[in-house]
Every structure is written in structure tokens, then in C-alpha cells.
Short mmCIF file of C-alpha atoms in Angstrom, two decimals:
data_model
loop_
_atom_site.label_atom_id
_atom_site.label_comp_id
_atom_site.label_asym_id
_atom_site.label_seq_id
_atom_site.Cartn_x
_atom_site.Cartn_y
_atom_site.Cartn_z
CA UNK F 22 36.78 -29.68 20.36
CA UNK F 23 39.62 -27.25 19.75
CA UNK F 24 40.00 -24.06 17.74
CA UNK F 25 43.16 -21.99 17.36
CA UNK F 26 42.62 -18.26 17.89
CA UNK F 27 46.08 -16.99 16.98
CA UNK F 28 49.35 -16.25 18.83
CA UNK F 29 49.80 -14.79 22.29
CA UNK F 30 50.51 -11.16 21.41
CA UNK F 31 52.47 -10.40 24.59
CA UNK F 32 54.86 -13.34 24.16
CA UNK F 33 55.29 -12.61 20.48
CA UNK F 34 56.16 -8.98 21.21
CA UNK F 35 58.43 -9.55 24.22
CA UNK F 36 60.06 -12.89 23.34
CA UNK F 37 59.68 -12.93 19.57
CA UNK F 38 58.11 -16.38 19.81
CA UNK F 39 54.90 -17.79 18.37
CA UNK F 40 52.84 -19.33 21.18
CA UNK F 41 49.36 -20.30 19.95
CA UNK F 42 46.24 -19.62 21.98
CA UNK F 43 43.64 -22.38 21.80
CA UNK F 44 40.00 -22.61 22.69
CA UNK F 45 39.19 -26.05 24.10
CA UNK F 46 35.65 -27.16 24.92
CA UNK F 47 37.01 -29.58 27.53
CA UNK F 48 38.61 -26.85 29.64
CA UNK F 49 36.24 -23.92 29.08
CA UNK F 50 33.44 -23.86 31.66
CA UNK F 51 30.98 -23.98 28.77
CA UNK F 52 31.15 -24.00 24.99
CA UNK F 53 29.29 -20.73 24.40
CA UNK F 54 31.10 -18.01 22.42
CA UNK F 55 30.32 -14.34 21.83
CA UNK F 56 32.07 -12.67 18.88
CA UNK F 57 31.95 -8.86 18.94
CA UNK F 58 33.03 -6.57 16.13
CA UNK F 59 31.81 -3.73 13.99
CA UNK F 60 31.26 -3.83 10.26
CA UNK F 61 34.43 -4.96 8.50
CA UNK F 62 36.10 -6.19 11.70
CA UNK F 63 36.12 -9.81 10.48
CA UNK F 64 33.09 -11.42 12.18
CA UNK F 65 32.15 -13.48 9.13
CA UNK F 66 35.76 -14.65 8.64
CA UNK F 67 35.99 -15.64 12.31
CA UNK F 68 32.69 -17.50 12.14
CA UNK F 69 33.90 -19.42 9.09
CA UNK F 70 37.16 -20.29 10.84
CA UNK F 71 35.31 -21.72 13.86
CA UNK F 72 32.85 -23.69 11.74
CA UNK F 73 35.57 -25.16 9.53
CA UNK F 74 37.75 -26.07 12.53
CA UNK F 75 34.93 -27.74 14.46
CA UNK F 76 33.27 -29.50 11.53
CA UNK F 77 36.55 -31.02 10.36
CA UNK F 78 37.38 -32.89 13.55
CA UNK F 79 34.16 -33.82 15.35
CA UNK F 80 31.94 -36.37 13.61
CA UNK F 81 29.39 -36.35 16.43
CA UNK F 82 28.78 -32.60 16.10
CA UNK F 83 25.96 -30.98 14.11
CA UNK F 84 26.44 -27.26 13.39
CA UNK F 85 23.32 -25.20 12.68
CA UNK F 86 24.14 -21.93 10.90
CA UNK F 87 21.34 -19.35 10.70
CA UNK F 88 22.50 -17.12 7.86
CA UNK F 89 20.55 -13.87 7.97
CA UNK F 90 22.57 -12.14 5.21
CA UNK F 91 23.29 -15.12 2.94
CA UNK F 92 27.06 -14.59 3.12
CA UNK F 93 28.13 -17.59 5.24
CA UNK F 94 28.27 -19.94 2.26
CA UNK F 95 30.81 -22.30 0.74
CA UNK F 96 31.33 -24.15 4.03
CA UNK F 97 32.83 -27.66 4.02
CA UNK F 98 30.54 -30.66 4.61
CA UNK F 99 27.59 -28.28 4.41
CA UNK F 100 23.96 -28.92 3.49
CA UNK F 101 22.23 -25.63 2.69
CA UNK F 102 18.47 -25.04 2.52
CA UNK F 103 16.75 -21.79 1.63
CA UNK F 104 13.63 -20.78 3.53
CA UNK F 105 11.06 -18.30 2.25
CA UNK F 106 7.33 -17.86 1.79
CA UNK F 107 7.47 -19.94 -1.40
CA UNK F 108 9.42 -22.97 -0.16
CA UNK F 109 7.25 -26.09 0.33
CA UNK F 110 8.91 -27.19 3.58
CA UNK F 111 9.59 -25.94 7.08
CA UNK F 112 9.17 -26.98 10.69
CA UNK F 113 5.93 -27.75 12.50
CA UNK F 114 5.71 -25.58 15.66
CA UNK F 115 2.89 -27.76 17.01
CA UNK F 116 4.87 -31.02 16.99
CA UNK F 117 5.04 -32.41 20.53
CA UNK F 118 7.91 -33.55 22.68
CA UNK F 119 7.04 -36.86 24.32
CA UNK F 120 9.25 -36.17 27.35
CA UNK F 121 7.07 -36.41 30.46
CA UNK F 122 9.09 -33.80 32.35
CA UNK F 123 9.70 -31.14 29.72
CA UNK F 124 7.28 -31.93 26.89
CA UNK F 125 3.60 -32.44 26.35
CA UNK F 126 0.65 -30.34 25.28
CA UNK F 127 0.66 -27.71 28.01
CA UNK F 128 4.37 -27.00 27.55
CA UNK F 129 4.05 -26.81 23.77
CA UNK F 130 1.14 -24.36 23.99
CA UNK F 131 3.06 -22.23 26.50
CA UNK F 132 6.19 -22.03 24.34
CA UNK F 133 4.13 -21.41 21.20
CA UNK F 134 2.27 -18.53 22.85
CA UNK F 135 5.46 -17.08 24.35
CA UNK F 136 7.19 -17.17 20.95
CA UNK F 137 4.30 -15.28 19.36
CA UNK F 138 4.39 -12.64 22.09
CA UNK F 139 8.17 -12.18 21.79
CA UNK F 140 8.32 -11.86 18.03
CA UNK F 141 5.13 -10.01 17.08
CA UNK F 142 2.25 -8.03 18.55
CA UNK F 143 1.51 -9.37 22.02
CA UNK F 144 -1.69 -11.35 22.52
CA UNK F 145 -4.19 -10.03 25.04
CA UNK F 146 -5.16 -12.05 28.11
CA UNK F 147 -8.46 -13.14 26.56
CA UNK F 148 -6.75 -14.00 23.28
CA UNK F 149 -4.21 -16.18 25.08
CA UNK F 150 -7.00 -18.04 26.88
CA UNK F 151 -8.87 -18.65 23.62
CA UNK F 152 -5.71 -19.74 21.79
CA UNK F 153 -4.99 -22.20 24.61
CA UNK F 154 -8.54 -23.59 24.35
CA UNK F 155 -8.33 -23.89 20.55
CA UNK F 156 -5.00 -25.75 20.59
CA UNK F 157 -6.02 -28.02 23.48
CA UNK F 158 -9.20 -29.04 21.63
CA UNK F 159 -7.26 -29.44 18.39
CA UNK F 160 -4.77 -31.82 20.02
CA UNK F 161 -7.65 -33.71 21.62
CA UNK F 162 -9.38 -34.08 18.25
CA UNK F 163 -6.19 -35.62 16.86
CA UNK F 164 -5.73 -38.12 19.68
CA UNK F 165 -3.32 -36.18 21.93
CA UNK F 166 -4.46 -35.64 25.52
CA UNK F 167 -2.86 -33.29 28.05
CA UNK F 168 -3.35 -35.69 30.97
CA UNK F 169 -2.14 -38.81 29.13
CA UNK F 170 1.63 -38.64 28.40
CA UNK F 171 1.48 -41.96 26.55
CA UNK F 172 -0.69 -40.25 23.90
CA UNK F 173 1.95 -37.61 23.11
CA UNK F 174 3.80 -40.04 20.85
CA UNK F 175 2.88 -40.79 17.25
CA UNK F 176 3.49 -44.49 17.89
CA UNK F 177 1.23 -44.85 20.94
CA UNK F 178 0.44 -48.50 20.22
CA UNK F 179 -3.12 -47.92 19.00
CA UNK F 180 -3.99 -49.38 15.60
CA UNK F 181 -5.64 -46.78 13.35
CA UNK F 182 -6.95 -46.67 9.83
CA UNK F 183 -4.78 -43.65 9.11
CA UNK F 184 -1.39 -42.83 10.70
CA UNK F 185 -1.44 -40.46 13.65
CA UNK F 186 -0.06 -36.99 12.85
CA UNK F 187 0.68 -33.87 14.84
CA UNK F 188 -1.67 -30.98 13.98
CA UNK F 189 -0.23 -28.15 11.88
CA UNK F 190 -0.80 -24.40 11.74
CA UNK F 191 -3.13 -24.97 8.79
CA UNK F 192 -5.13 -27.42 10.92
CA UNK F 193 -5.25 -24.85 13.74
CA UNK F 194 -6.47 -22.17 11.34
CA UNK F 195 -9.22 -24.38 9.91
CA UNK F 196 -10.20 -25.63 13.36
CA UNK F 197 -10.57 -22.04 14.59
CA UNK F 198 -12.75 -21.16 11.60
CA UNK F 199 -14.98 -24.16 12.33
CA UNK F 200 -15.31 -23.09 15.97
CA UNK F 201 -16.12 -19.54 14.86
CA UNK F 202 -18.89 -20.76 12.56
CA UNK F 203 -20.29 -23.01 15.27
CA UNK F 204 -20.26 -20.12 17.78
CA UNK F 205 -21.93 -17.84 15.26
CA UNK F 206 -24.65 -20.33 14.29
CA UNK F 207 -25.12 -21.96 17.67
CA UNK F 208 -24.38 -25.49 16.46
CA UNK F 209 -21.67 -28.10 16.45
CA UNK F 210 -19.26 -28.75 13.59
CA UNK F 211 -21.40 -31.55 12.11
CA UNK F 212 -24.44 -29.27 11.86
CA UNK F 213 -22.34 -26.43 10.42
CA UNK F 214 -20.88 -28.77 7.79
CA UNK F 215 -24.40 -29.90 6.81
CA UNK F 216 -25.53 -26.28 6.47
CA UNK F 217 -22.52 -25.49 4.28
CA UNK F 218 -23.47 -28.35 1.97
CA UNK F 219 -26.98 -26.87 1.66
CA UNK F 220 -25.53 -23.46 0.77
CA UNK F 221 -23.19 -24.90 -1.85
CA UNK F 222 -25.97 -26.94 -3.45
CA UNK F 223 -28.35 -23.97 -3.51
CA UNK F 224 -25.68 -21.74 -5.05
CA UNK F 225 -24.96 -24.32 -7.75
CA UNK F 226 -28.69 -24.72 -8.50
CA UNK F 227 -29.18 -20.96 -8.80
CA UNK F 228 -26.21 -20.70 -11.12
CA UNK F 229 -27.75 -23.38 -13.34
CA UNK F 230 -31.14 -21.68 -13.40
CA UNK F 231 -29.56 -18.35 -14.26
CA UNK F 232 -27.68 -19.92 -17.13
CA UNK F 233 -31.00 -21.33 -18.42
CA UNK F 234 -32.71 -17.94 -18.14
CA UNK F 235 -35.20 -19.19 -15.51
CA UNK F 236 -33.95 -17.39 -12.41
CA UNK F 237 -35.50 -14.00 -13.32
CA UNK F 238 -38.98 -15.48 -13.85
CA UNK F 239 -38.72 -17.34 -10.55
CA UNK F 240 -37.76 -14.21 -8.67
CA UNK F 241 -40.68 -12.26 -10.23
CA UNK F 242 -43.09 -14.82 -8.76
CA UNK F 243 -41.30 -14.84 -5.39
CA UNK F 244 -39.68 -18.17 -6.11
CA UNK F 245 -42.91 -20.01 -5.37
CA UNK F 246 -42.77 -22.12 -8.50
CA UNK F 247 -38.99 -22.57 -8.60
CA UNK F 248 -38.09 -26.05 -9.86
CA UNK F 249 -37.61 -28.51 -7.02
CA UNK F 250 -34.25 -30.23 -6.64
CA UNK F 251 -34.15 -33.57 -4.89
CA UNK F 252 -30.49 -33.20 -3.86
CA UNK F 253 -31.13 -29.81 -2.32
CA UNK F 254 -34.16 -31.05 -0.41
CA UNK F 255 -32.20 -34.03 0.85
CA UNK F 256 -29.36 -31.81 2.09
CA UNK F 257 -31.84 -29.49 3.80
CA UNK F 258 -33.32 -32.45 5.62
CA UNK F 259 -29.87 -33.60 6.71
CA UNK F 260 -29.03 -30.12 8.02
CA UNK F 261 -32.26 -29.97 10.00
CA UNK F 262 -31.57 -33.43 11.37
CA UNK F 263 -28.03 -32.42 12.40
CA UNK F 264 -29.28 -29.28 14.17
CA UNK F 265 -32.02 -31.30 15.88
CA UNK F 266 -29.45 -33.86 17.07
CA UNK F 267 -27.25 -31.06 18.41
CA UNK F 268 -30.11 -29.51 20.40
CA UNK F 269 -31.28 -32.89 21.71
CA UNK F 270 -27.73 -33.77 22.76
CA UNK F 271 -27.60 -30.85 25.18
CA UNK F 272 -27.97 -32.30 28.61
CA UNK F 273 -24.72 -32.09 30.55
CA UNK F 274 -24.24 -28.33 30.43
CA UNK F 275 -20.79 -28.73 28.89
CA UNK F 276 -22.08 -27.52 25.55
CA UNK F 277 -22.59 -24.00 26.88
CA UNK F 278 -19.28 -24.19 28.75
CA UNK F 279 -17.56 -24.92 25.45
CA UNK F 280 -19.11 -21.76 24.05
CA UNK F 281 -17.89 -19.76 27.03
CA UNK F 282 -14.34 -21.10 26.62
CA UNK F 283 -14.10 -19.28 23.32
CA UNK F 284 -15.14 -16.01 24.99
CA UNK F 285 -16.74 -14.21 22.04
CA UNK F 286 -16.85 -14.23 18.28
CA UNK F 287 -14.60 -11.15 18.12
CA UNK F 288 -11.86 -12.66 20.30
CA UNK F 289 -12.04 -16.01 18.51
CA UNK F 290 -11.94 -14.23 15.15
CA UNK F 291 -8.84 -12.25 16.19
CA UNK F 292 -7.09 -15.46 17.24
CA UNK F 293 -8.04 -17.06 13.94
CA UNK F 294 -6.59 -14.10 12.06
CA UNK F 295 -3.27 -14.44 13.92
CA UNK F 296 -3.13 -18.14 13.03
CA UNK F 297 -4.03 -17.38 9.41
CA UNK F 298 -1.26 -14.79 9.14
CA UNK F 299 1.26 -17.09 10.77
CA UNK F 300 0.38 -19.92 8.43
CA UNK F 301 0.55 -17.57 5.43
CA UNK F 302 4.25 -16.92 6.13
CA UNK F 303 5.01 -20.32 4.63
CA UNK F 304 7.73 -21.06 7.19
CA UNK F 305 5.97 -23.66 9.28
CA UNK F 306 4.93 -26.37 6.88
CA UNK F 307 4.66 -30.04 7.91
CA UNK F 308 7.13 -31.20 5.23
CA UNK F 309 10.64 -31.35 6.77
CA UNK F 310 13.42 -29.43 4.96
CA UNK F 311 15.71 -31.54 2.72
CA UNK F 312 18.87 -31.35 4.84
CA UNK F 313 21.51 -34.03 4.30
CA UNK F 314 21.59 -36.04 7.53
CA UNK F 315 25.24 -36.98 6.87
CA UNK F 316 26.39 -33.35 6.59
CA UNK F 317 28.17 -31.86 9.58
CA UNK F 318 26.85 -28.35 8.86
CA UNK F 319 23.23 -27.38 8.26
CA UNK F 320 22.95 -23.88 6.83
CA UNK F 321 19.56 -22.20 7.15
CA UNK F 322 19.46 -19.50 4.45
CA UNK F 323 16.85 -17.09 5.87
CA UNK F 324 17.89 -13.88 4.14
CA UNK F 325 14.60 -13.79 2.17
CA UNK F 326 12.60 -13.39 5.40
CA UNK F 327 11.72 -10.13 7.08
CA UNK F 328 13.39 -9.54 10.44
CA UNK F 329 10.27 -10.42 12.45
CA UNK F 330 9.91 -13.63 10.44
CA UNK F 331 13.56 -14.50 11.09
CA UNK F 332 13.02 -14.00 14.82
CA UNK F 333 9.97 -16.24 14.82
CA UNK F 334 11.67 -18.95 12.77
CA UNK F 335 14.87 -18.99 14.87
CA UNK F 336 12.91 -18.92 18.13
CA UNK F 337 10.88 -22.01 17.26
CA UNK F 338 13.91 -23.84 15.89
CA UNK F 339 16.02 -23.17 19.00
CA UNK F 340 13.21 -24.39 21.23
CA UNK F 341 12.87 -27.54 19.13
CA UNK F 342 16.60 -28.27 19.25
CA UNK F 343 16.62 -27.74 23.01
CA UNK F 344 13.75 -30.19 23.51
CA UNK F 345 15.54 -32.78 21.36
CA UNK F 346 18.68 -32.32 23.46
CA UNK F 347 16.74 -32.77 26.71
CA UNK F 348 15.30 -36.05 25.44
CA UNK F 349 18.81 -37.14 24.41
CA UNK F 350 20.00 -36.61 27.98
CA UNK F 351 23.23 -35.40 29.59
CA UNK F 352 26.26 -35.31 27.27
CA UNK F 353 30.01 -35.19 27.92
CA UNK F 354 30.74 -33.07 24.83
CA UNK F 355 28.97 -30.74 22.42
CA UNK F 356 26.46 -32.39 20.08
CA UNK F 357 24.60 -29.39 18.62
CA UNK F 358 26.16 -26.00 17.95
CA UNK F 359 24.12 -23.02 16.76
CA UNK F 360 25.76 -20.09 14.97
CA UNK F 361 23.82 -16.80 15.04
CA UNK F 362 25.06 -13.76 13.18
CA UNK F 363 23.32 -10.48 14.08
CA UNK F 364 22.40 -12.17 17.36
CA UNK F 365 21.08 -8.94 18.88
CA UNK F 366 17.89 -9.20 16.82
CA UNK F 367 17.07 -12.55 18.45
CA UNK F 368 17.85 -11.52 22.02
CA UNK F 369 15.33 -10.36 24.63
CA UNK F 370 15.53 -9.94 28.39
CA UNK F 371 12.89 -12.65 29.01
CA UNK F 372 14.29 -15.51 31.06
CA UNK F 373 12.44 -18.02 28.87
CA UNK F 374 13.95 -16.64 25.67
CA UNK F 375 15.65 -19.61 23.93
CA UNK F 376 19.03 -17.82 23.88
CA UNK F 377 18.91 -17.39 27.65
CA UNK F 378 17.81 -21.00 28.08
CA UNK F 379 20.67 -22.23 25.90
CA UNK F 380 23.40 -20.36 27.78
CA UNK F 381 22.09 -21.22 31.26
CA UNK F 382 20.97 -24.84 30.76
CA UNK F 383 22.39 -26.04 27.45
CA UNK F 384 25.87 -27.11 28.54
CA UNK F 385 24.85 -30.34 30.29
CA UNK F 386 22.78 -31.40 27.27
CA UNK F 387 25.65 -30.90 24.81
CA UNK F 388 24.50 -27.57 23.38
CA UNK F 389 26.78 -24.73 22.28
CA UNK F 390 26.00 -21.24 21.03
CA UNK F 391 28.18 -18.94 18.92
CA UNK F 392 26.69 -15.45 18.73
CA UNK F 393 28.05 -12.52 16.73
CA UNK F 394 27.12 -8.89 17.22
CA UNK F 395 28.55 -5.37 17.02
CA UNK F 396 28.85 -4.74 20.76
CA UNK F 397 28.43 -6.40 24.18
CA UNK F 398 26.00 -3.62 25.10
CA UNK F 399 23.37 -5.45 23.04
CA UNK F 400 23.15 -8.20 25.67
CA UNK F 401 22.19 -8.40 29.33
CA UNK F 402 24.71 -8.85 32.10
CA UNK F 403 23.24 -12.27 32.92
CA UNK F 404 23.75 -13.41 29.33
CA UNK F 405 27.32 -12.09 29.24
CA UNK F 406 28.21 -13.69 32.56
CA UNK F 407 27.07 -17.10 31.31
CA UNK F 408 29.10 -17.03 28.07
CA UNK F 409 32.54 -18.48 28.84
CA UNK F 410 34.37 -17.21 25.74
CA UNK F 411 34.31 -13.65 24.44
CA UNK F 412 36.22 -12.43 21.40
CA UNK F 413 36.49 -8.71 20.68
CA UNK F 414 37.54 -8.09 17.08
CA UNK F 415 37.28 -4.33 17.23
CA UNK F 416 34.23 -2.33 18.25
CA UNK F 417 33.27 1.26 17.51
CA UNK F 418 34.46 3.86 20.00
CA UNK F 419 30.88 4.81 20.84
CA UNK F 420 30.55 1.38 22.55
CA UNK F 421 33.82 1.55 24.52
CA UNK F 422 32.45 3.02 27.77
CA UNK F 423 29.57 0.55 27.87
CA UNK F 424 31.89 -2.33 27.05
CA UNK F 425 34.30 -1.39 29.86
CA UNK F 426 31.42 -1.45 32.34
CA UNK F 427 29.78 -4.65 31.11
CA UNK F 428 32.89 -6.73 30.42
CA UNK F 429 35.15 -5.28 33.12
CA UNK F 430 37.79 -4.86 30.45
CA UNK F 431 40.61 -2.34 30.56
CA UNK F 432 40.17 0.53 28.11
CA UNK F 433 43.77 0.10 26.97
CA UNK F 434 42.93 -3.42 25.80
CA UNK F 435 40.17 -2.06 23.56
CA UNK F 436 42.57 0.56 22.22
CA UNK F 437 45.11 -2.18 21.45
CA UNK F 438 42.78 -4.01 19.06
CA UNK F 439 43.37 -3.50 15.35
CA UNK F 440 40.65 -5.20 13.26
CA UNK F 441 41.89 -8.23 11.28
CA UNK F 442 45.33 -7.94 12.91
CA UNK F 443 44.72 -8.34 16.64
CA UNK F 444 41.84 -9.24 18.94
CA UNK F 445 41.15 -9.59 22.66
CA UNK F 446 40.01 -12.96 24.01
CA UNK F 447 38.60 -14.00 27.36
CA UNK F 448 38.18 -17.73 28.03
CA UNK F 449 36.83 -18.75 31.44
CA UNK F 450 38.20 -22.16 32.35
CA UNK F 451 37.38 -24.57 35.14
CA UNK F 452 39.07 -23.70 38.43
CA UNK F 453 39.68 -20.03 37.60
CA UNK F 454 38.10 -17.34 39.74
CA UNK F 455 38.56 -14.59 37.14
CA UNK F 456 39.67 -14.68 33.53
CA UNK F 457 41.56 -11.75 32.02
CA UNK F 458 41.31 -10.57 28.44
CA UNK F 459 44.40 -11.61 26.50
CA UNK F 460 45.77 -9.98 23.38
CA UNK F 461 45.82 -12.29 20.34
CA UNK F 462 47.95 -11.74 17.26
CA UNK F 463 46.18 -12.90 14.08
CA UNK F 464 49.36 -13.61 12.18
CA UNK F 465 48.71 -15.97 9.27
CA UNK F 466 51.83 -17.99 10.15
CA UNK F 467 50.37 -19.17 13.45
CA UNK F 468 46.94 -20.00 12.05
CA UNK F 469 48.09 -21.78 8.91
CA UNK F 470 50.82 -23.78 10.62
CA UNK F 471 48.45 -25.27 13.18
CA UNK F 472 45.31 -25.64 11.07
CA UNK F 473 47.29 -27.53 8.43
CA UNK F 474 48.09 -30.36 10.85
CA UNK F 475 44.49 -31.07 11.72
CA UNK F 476 43.58 -28.41 14.28
CA UNK F 477 45.74 -29.72 17.16
CA UNK F 478 49.06 -28.36 18.37
#
């Protein structure tokens, strides 16, 4: 993959000659790019230029653009999908990776919990333990077992009446409510369901009596002569039978252990509320989004989300793409490229943050990351050291001192940059001990002359 950046500013100034500067994924030590520039410096234009250049000449590449402002539109070969609370599709964060080494139930629960802690109020130790128990039991109830990797697949070879499906957030929410009711009533789910049927039937009967004007007379007599209802009596008998079966089934001691796993009603209720709120966002539905599989660019329009929702959505999606890449295996060139504008809002210092995982481990699996932000001071030194290509389009003077320290760039180079006319580029290539920042002239002649012939010199 190749992208023209512009002309070598030094050669143009001293020799009056246009010598283009190219970015080449085959020579750069990795395909990760950090674009830095303040408001109006041309970040969006630069992002578009990279996307158009890469999408035009690499049929094996899929570009994922997370558009937080809704202004990276009109891209070639692009399939765009809007995500909001009202859209009927999304991604299932509980879908499993069947990879024995990097997938499975334990890994999915760990990444799910870590994503919640990074993007919203952190779960307590007891809440994490209860959430882990809830999800483990939920997977087990749906035919997925932590100690049986062959069960992690949907097509596990077992013939079933109904197709096997991964549980969803809605399933997790309902499952937690069922566990809460069972813990509150001291019974299993079958007994609780029978009791709920009794309550519904009794409520319906009382509503009928009230409509007939009989309920007041019954209450005056203490309900002793209330009309009998055969359906209600039958349901009561079934509920009693279910509770009796539950009590008689106690014999191994595991029944009480199951109750202890869920700690207390308060902790279980708090976990259920978190799952309810997460499901209410409408971002994690089981129906996949209607992206065109033949399109080179997938644009995720997430401007309708709040910032915390964007962080959660992007975090889960990056983790999913990484797991898919691991299953695909080692690649010789980039297969998936993610473009993140306002990347600082998705970055944390945690080593297991997906952005850190992508820049440290993504190269061998064919993953590339293009991040855009206002300043390098928004990122850690480890992150910056692992990004091979850095483009400075012009940053505010308040960030100059921090940028000099973090990037080891000469202050005069920062002073040289004129937004939309010149930039500074650093591209670390194989075999080089240290890469210097080079001045790049953004003359339209250089860009148009080379892009017009297909992106190659």
C-alpha cells in the first residue's frame, strides 16, 4: 500500500525540484499512523486522502471509519451505516471467538468486563464476581461450556430442534432477573415461573370480578365465598408441585453454593441494572448492521451517540476485529484498517486497551490503525513509540513544549509548519535506527500529478 504525502520541502526549496515523499506499508516497520493537528489544520482532508488512496488500489483491504462528527462522508466505494439508540441492528458483545488460544468463554467475559470498567463506572470486586457467574451460567444454559472448546462454535455438530445462538445482552438481562427472583423466593427458575403464572391468573380473575361488581362484596366477607376458578387452582397446584420438587431435589449441596455465587440480592440487582442500562443503549443488538460486503470502506456513523457510548461501541468493535484477525492468522500485508478521528477519547493507559493491543500486536495479523488528534501529548510514550508514522499538520503553541519532549522533535520544525501548506512527517522504516522528521510541501501539483496515475510514482 502506498500513499503520497507531498513533496520534499528541502529539495523543493534548495533545488527547485519536486521530489515526492511516499508512505509505503512494505517499508514502514508497521502500518500505524498518527495524524496530529489542531482545529482547521486539515485532519479531515488528510484522512480522506489516505482513505481514498488506500481504498482505490487494494482490493484485499477493508477500511473501518468510525465517524464521531459525521463529516467523513462521500468516500468512494463506501458503505455507510448510522448507529443510534433507535437503529434495529448492532454488534453482539457476547458472541464468542472459537479460537482455543485467544477465544472462549473466560476470555470473552474478561474483555466484556474490562470494556465496561474502561468506558463507564467501574464495577466493584463483588459485582465483577457476580457478573462472571451470571455470564458463565448463561453460556452454559445455551450450550457453551468454558472447559469444552468444541462447544464454542455455533456449528458444533450436535443436531438440535432450534439453531444454536450466542446469548445477547437482552438474554443476560432477563437471565439476571430470573436469578434475582429465584434468590429472593428461594426457588429455582421453574418454580418461580409457576408462581408468576399463578400471580397473572389471580390478577386477571380479580380484574374480571371487579368489572362484574363482585370484588367489593367478596372483600367485605374476607374473600371466603369468592368464586372458585379451576384454572387458578390448577396453577396453584403446579406452583406447589414445582416448589416441592425444588426442595426435594436438594441433596448435593450445590444448590446453596449457587445461591452463594450470586453474593446477595443487592449485588445481583446492581449487576442486573448495569446490564439493563447497557441493553437500553440499543447499540448491541443481535441483528448485524447492513454493511455492503463488497465495499472497501465501512463507515460507522456514530455521531448520534454520547461520548461514553461511542467509547463503549468502538472498544467492543476493535476487540471483535482483533479476534477475527487472530483467527485469520499471520498476514503479509494489511487486511483491516481502522480510522479513528478524535482518537484521544478512546485512549487509556491500560495495556489491554484495544488501541494499545492494535499498535503492539496488530502488525503481524494484518491490522493497521490511523488515529487523529490535536496533540501527541494525548497519548502515552509507549503508544507513540509503537506508531511508525507520525504526521504533524500544525499544533497549537501550548502543546509545543510537550511535543518536543514526547516526539524528540526540533522546535524549529514545529515552527516551520504552516497548516494546509506544509507538514512534518516521520516514517520509521526497517533497518533505520532513528527516523528524523522531514518537512513536506503540500503543493497541489505534486499530489495531483501522482494521484492521477493511480497512486504510484
